[in-house]
Amino acid sequence: MAGFTAGAQTTFGAWDYGVFALMLLVSTGIGLGVGLARGGQRSAEDFFTGGRRLGALPVGLSLAASFMSAVQVLGVPAEAYRYGLKFLWMCLGQVLNSLLTATLFLPVFYRLGLTSTYQYLELRFCRAVRLCGTVQYLAATLLYTGIVIYAPALILNQVTGLDIWASLLSTGVICTFYTTVGGMKAVVWTDVFQVLVMLMGFGVVLARGTMLMGGLQRVFELAQNHSRVNLMDFNPDPRSRYTFWTFVVGGTLVWLSMYGVNQAQVQRYVACRTERQAKLAILINQLGLFLIVGSAVGCGIIMFTLYSDCDPLLAGRISAADQYMPLLVLDIFDDLPGIPGLFLACAYSGTLSTASTSINAMAAVTVEDLIKPRLPNLAPQRLVIISKGLSLIYGLSCLTVAALSSLLGGGVLQGSFTVMGVISGPLLGLFILGMFLPACNTAGAFSGLGAGAALSLWVAVGATLYPPSEQSMGVLPTSAAGCAASPANASGLLGRLLASNASSGAPSSRMDPDQPALADSFYAISYLYYGTLGTLSSMLCGALMSYLTGPTKCSAVGPGLLWWDLKKQTASVAPKEEETPLDDNLAKGPEELPLGDKRPPDFLPIQEDRLLGMGQKEVEVAGSFTIHSGQDDGPDLRESTL
């Protein structure tokens, strides 16, 4: 099959925009309905964790939707098109990440009952380290959210003429609105709907593309003949963009920084009714990731077989690899009005899920890490109002900084993982030091965090200024030979361009004499290793500095802050289940008693334990905690009312 040749550019029609608008309306309705059910939120904990009563299924699907967003809808098929089936090794990295998260990190955060992950850094080190982690997280999340809001709007505008500001504002405003009103419950349940829309969008593309190519066997034969079936790539060269090792080593650590210690994900772990439900949610999330990544890679391979004789990038129909997917949708569904709109809804469902999660998480971090420590006596209703106001502010901020994403080269997928790797990688190293190295002290934490951020930022900036060649990255060849046969392209400037591209062969590997010596070595490593560099350098520098400045004694570390120390207390702190009536009809099953009632006297209490008293009024119980930083702030005394 010759595939598709360059022809008249098509755009979305009225039916397509109708499907897109329906997705936005349904998302808004779900968010408002769930968020305002039973009188809305009575406390900041209700707003940020759904009262810690959510079930495994919605939380698991929400976890899958959060980072597998519009970035993946547009980026993963394009990467599979250019690099082949070896992108499926990402699933192995995700499996390793899920196992490590469920075994090492989730139990610590869940049993401490923390709303903000950075509360752990204060308990383990000092308040200054906690603030550093908070600031880094807010910076990373603003940048990441900007990418996933702006990138799909820009790409779809370039391919289909979709108005960039109309799509940007409609999705951004709606997302901010239902997140501000509904809180965590709205985020989770809209994510459930949106991940289903994403899978439907991929499903129709897979079905239509396979049918046009004449079946899966024909697709596989063409992909194999053009070197796209390349799972056995074990090249150890770190400059190769995608190999088995980049996904298993670099990919695992990138995903671990996203799922193991990232506020947006941990916040949903602790929102589950029990620790067992939280671990089940990770399993459900993994199944969702399998479906999404597998579907996206399948779309990329089918896309290559359809365009095998006339690559749209070489033909000049598109200007960047991220535009392959929307062009394919317009080409194969040009006679089916409304179906391209399903893909549009698919892409923007990813945008909504990621943006809403990020907004809620940034508001939670700000309240827990910046506001509560300074204003500990704020009334619960006042905190709810502040939380909603912060959600609105962060939503508008994400829209404001979204345009900066256009400055990132290398595609939306690389841009998103670069941001997470550079900033979240060192934070992952810091949490590993805290949980697994008792000797690590405050000086080691600061030096490790600074060294990791500096090294990963250095290589990321270098790669942006001096991007590696396609040859060093391992881009597979494409062809424009079939385009020249088209009468529309046989003459003129376009015809000469196609002839030049078709005969160019492999990209030139000539080195620019003005480039630094590191351009073809250190700066050319795969972007999946940026986070690995940050994590490992943070751990090594932090450990070295801790031993040089006087390591912390194991006995000086509070109970529950070290992973193996927590494991010893499993029997005494493991959640117990009791049959009680639920006040949330969206999640059914045995409900866990409040965390504050589960801890033994010798277990480290969190800053504030909450329980619902008479009339469903929140009661704050005075508590104290020990911060092993050489300072004694004394007990945290608060008023309580019954």
PDB file of C-alpha atoms in Angstrom, residues 132-238:
ATOM      1  CA  CYS A 132      13.951  23.892  49.309  1.00  0.00           C
ATOM      2  CA  GLY A 133      12.028  20.792  48.272  1.00  0.00           C
ATOM      3  CA  THR A 134       8.783  22.748  48.148  1.00  0.00           C
ATOM      4  CA  VAL A 135      10.230  25.490  45.952  1.00  0.00           C
ATOM      5  CA  GLN A 136      11.809  22.973  43.563  1.00  0.00           C
ATOM      6  CA  TYR A 137       8.557  21.065  43.281  1.00  0.00           C
ATOM      7  CA  LEU A 138       6.503  24.183  42.567  1.00  0.00           C
ATOM      8  CA  ALA A 139       8.983  25.286  39.876  1.00  0.00           C
ATOM      9  CA  ALA A 140       9.023  21.857  38.210  1.00  0.00           C
ATOM     10  CA  THR A 141       5.251  21.490  38.263  1.00  0.00           C
ATOM     11  CA  LEU A 142       4.600  24.942  36.821  1.00  0.00           C
ATOM     12  CA  LEU A 143       6.987  24.224  33.939  1.00  0.00           C
ATOM     13  CA  TYR A 144       5.660  20.726  33.337  1.00  0.00           C
ATOM     14  CA  THR A 145       2.039  21.877  33.386  1.00  0.00           C
ATOM     15  CA  GLY A 146       2.903  24.687  31.013  1.00  0.00           C
ATOM     16  CA  ILE A 147       4.225  22.142  28.508  1.00  0.00           C
ATOM     17  CA  VAL A 148       1.149  19.923  28.578  1.00  0.00           C
ATOM     18  CA  ILE A 149      -1.230  22.882  28.286  1.00  0.00           C
ATOM     19  CA  TYR A 150       0.530  24.781  25.521  1.00  0.00           C
ATOM     20  CA  ALA A 151       2.092  22.030  23.410  1.00  0.00           C
ATOM     21  CA  PRO A 152      -1.092  20.311  22.153  1.00  0.00           C
ATOM     22  CA  ALA A 153      -2.699  23.681  21.417  1.00  0.00           C
ATOM     23  CA  LEU A 154       0.316  24.751  19.363  1.00  0.00           C
ATOM     24  CA  ILE A 155       0.639  21.444  17.511  1.00  0.00           C
ATOM     25  CA  LEU A 156      -3.038  21.207  16.622  1.00  0.00           C
ATOM     26  CA  ASN A 157      -3.003  24.837  15.509  1.00  0.00           C
ATOM     27  CA  GLN A 158      -0.117  24.165  13.118  1.00  0.00           C
ATOM     28  CA  VAL A 159      -1.695  21.049  11.614  1.00  0.00           C
ATOM     29  CA  THR A 160      -5.422  21.817  11.583  1.00  0.00           C
ATOM     30  CA  GLY A 161      -5.720  25.557  12.070  1.00  0.00           C
ATOM     31  CA  LEU A 162      -7.424  25.075  15.455  1.00  0.00           C
ATOM     32  CA  ASP A 163      -7.412  28.459  17.172  1.00  0.00           C
ATOM     33  CA  ILE A 164      -4.598  28.246  19.681  1.00  0.00           C
ATOM     34  CA  TRP A 165      -5.910  30.700  22.260  1.00  0.00           C
ATOM     35  CA  ALA A 166      -9.488  29.444  22.097  1.00  0.00           C
ATOM     36  CA  SER A 167      -8.369  25.874  22.816  1.00  0.00           C
ATOM     37  CA  LEU A 168      -5.852  27.008  25.429  1.00  0.00           C
ATOM     38  CA  LEU A 169      -8.298  29.180  27.352  1.00  0.00           C
ATOM     39  CA  SER A 170     -11.255  26.798  27.098  1.00  0.00           C
ATOM     40  CA  THR A 171      -9.355  23.853  28.543  1.00  0.00           C
ATOM     41  CA  GLY A 172      -7.364  25.916  31.060  1.00  0.00           C
ATOM     42  CA  VAL A 173     -10.349  27.821  32.441  1.00  0.00           C
ATOM     43  CA  ILE A 174     -12.606  24.757  32.679  1.00  0.00           C
ATOM     44  CA  CYS A 175      -9.880  22.713  34.360  1.00  0.00           C
ATOM     45  CA  THR A 176      -9.142  25.486  36.869  1.00  0.00           C
ATOM     46  CA  PHE A 177     -12.858  25.928  37.558  1.00  0.00           C
ATOM     47  CA  TYR A 178     -13.766  22.354  38.495  1.00  0.00           C
ATOM     48  CA  THR A 179     -10.484  21.831  40.367  1.00  0.00           C
ATOM     49  CA  THR A 180     -11.070  24.958  42.439  1.00  0.00           C
ATOM     50  CA  VAL A 181     -14.655  24.025  43.255  1.00  0.00           C
ATOM     51  CA  GLY A 182     -14.383  20.251  43.681  1.00  0.00           C
ATOM     52  CA  GLY A 183     -10.889  19.576  45.032  1.00  0.00           C
ATOM     53  CA  MET A 184      -9.332  16.094  45.027  1.00  0.00           C
ATOM     54  CA  LYS A 185     -12.574  14.182  44.449  1.00  0.00           C
ATOM     55  CA  ALA A 186     -13.292  16.235  41.344  1.00  0.00           C
ATOM     56  CA  VAL A 187      -9.756  15.661  40.059  1.00  0.00           C
ATOM     57  CA  VAL A 188      -9.898  11.888  40.581  1.00  0.00           C
ATOM     58  CA  TRP A 189     -13.319  11.228  39.081  1.00  0.00           C
ATOM     59  CA  THR A 190     -12.813  13.496  36.060  1.00  0.00           C
ATOM     60  CA  ASP A 191      -9.501  11.672  35.511  1.00  0.00           C
ATOM     61  CA  VAL A 192     -11.442   8.392  35.363  1.00  0.00           C
ATOM     62  CA  PHE A 193     -13.639   9.736  32.573  1.00  0.00           C
ATOM     63  CA  GLN A 194     -10.702  11.332  30.757  1.00  0.00           C
ATOM     64  CA  VAL A 195      -8.521   8.212  30.755  1.00  0.00           C
ATOM     65  CA  LEU A 196     -11.422   6.318  29.162  1.00  0.00           C
ATOM     66  CA  VAL A 197     -11.678   9.013  26.483  1.00  0.00           C
ATOM     67  CA  MET A 198      -7.921   8.710  25.856  1.00  0.00           C
ATOM     68  CA  LEU A 199      -8.194   4.946  25.381  1.00  0.00           C
ATOM     69  CA  MET A 200     -11.204   5.378  23.066  1.00  0.00           C
ATOM     70  CA  GLY A 201      -9.249   7.847  20.944  1.00  0.00           C
ATOM     71  CA  PHE A 202      -6.316   5.483  20.565  1.00  0.00           C
ATOM     72  CA  GLY A 203      -8.664   2.566  19.934  1.00  0.00           C
ATOM     73  CA  VAL A 204     -10.432   4.103  16.930  1.00  0.00           C
ATOM     74  CA  VAL A 205      -7.085   5.104  15.377  1.00  0.00           C
ATOM     75  CA  LEU A 206      -5.714   1.579  15.823  1.00  0.00           C
ATOM     76  CA  ALA A 207      -8.840  -0.028  14.358  1.00  0.00           C
ATOM     77  CA  ARG A 208      -9.105   2.303  11.367  1.00  0.00           C
ATOM     78  CA  GLY A 209      -5.376   2.199  10.571  1.00  0.00           C
ATOM     79  CA  THR A 210      -5.210  -1.588  10.760  1.00  0.00           C
ATOM     80  CA  MET A 211      -8.234  -1.903   8.491  1.00  0.00           C
ATOM     81  CA  LEU A 212      -6.743   0.463   5.895  1.00  0.00           C
ATOM     82  CA  MET A 213      -3.449  -1.457   5.890  1.00  0.00           C
ATOM     83  CA  GLY A 214      -5.159  -4.800   5.368  1.00  0.00           C
ATOM     84  CA  GLY A 215      -4.654  -6.385   8.779  1.00  0.00           C
ATOM     85  CA  LEU A 216      -2.133  -6.742  11.587  1.00  0.00           C
ATOM     86  CA  GLN A 217       0.042  -9.194   9.632  1.00  0.00           C
ATOM     87  CA  ARG A 218       0.583  -6.646   6.853  1.00  0.00           C
ATOM     88  CA  VAL A 219       1.409  -3.948   9.420  1.00  0.00           C
ATOM     89  CA  PHE A 220       3.953  -6.210  11.118  1.00  0.00           C
ATOM     90  CA  GLU A 221       5.585  -7.204   7.820  1.00  0.00           C
ATOM     91  CA  LEU A 222       6.063  -3.601   6.715  1.00  0.00           C
ATOM     92  CA  ALA A 223       7.354  -2.548  10.121  1.00  0.00           C
ATOM     93  CA  GLN A 224       9.819  -5.439  10.164  1.00  0.00           C
ATOM     94  CA  ASN A 225      11.040  -4.705   6.642  1.00  0.00           C
ATOM     95  CA  HIS A 226      11.811  -1.111   7.661  1.00  0.00           C
ATOM     96  CA  SER A 227      13.636  -1.987  10.933  1.00  0.00           C
ATOM     97  CA  ARG A 228      10.791  -0.868  13.201  1.00  0.00           C
ATOM     98  CA  VAL A 229      10.622  -4.228  15.006  1.00  0.00           C
ATOM     99  CA  ASN A 230      13.780  -3.639  17.047  1.00  0.00           C
ATOM    100  CA  LEU A 231      13.113  -4.781  20.610  1.00  0.00           C
ATOM    101  CA  MET A 232      16.530  -6.440  20.872  1.00  0.00           C
ATOM    102  CA  ASP A 233      18.464  -3.167  21.032  1.00  0.00           C
ATOM    103  CA  PHE A 234      20.889  -3.587  23.948  1.00  0.00           C
ATOM    104  CA  ASN A 235      23.336  -0.911  22.826  1.00  0.00           C
ATOM    105  CA  PRO A 236      25.026   0.413  26.012  1.00  0.00           C
ATOM    106  CA  ASP A 237      25.947   3.754  24.406  1.00  0.00           C
ATOM    107  CA  PRO A 238      24.172   6.400  26.562  1.00  0.00           C
TER     108      PRO A 238
END
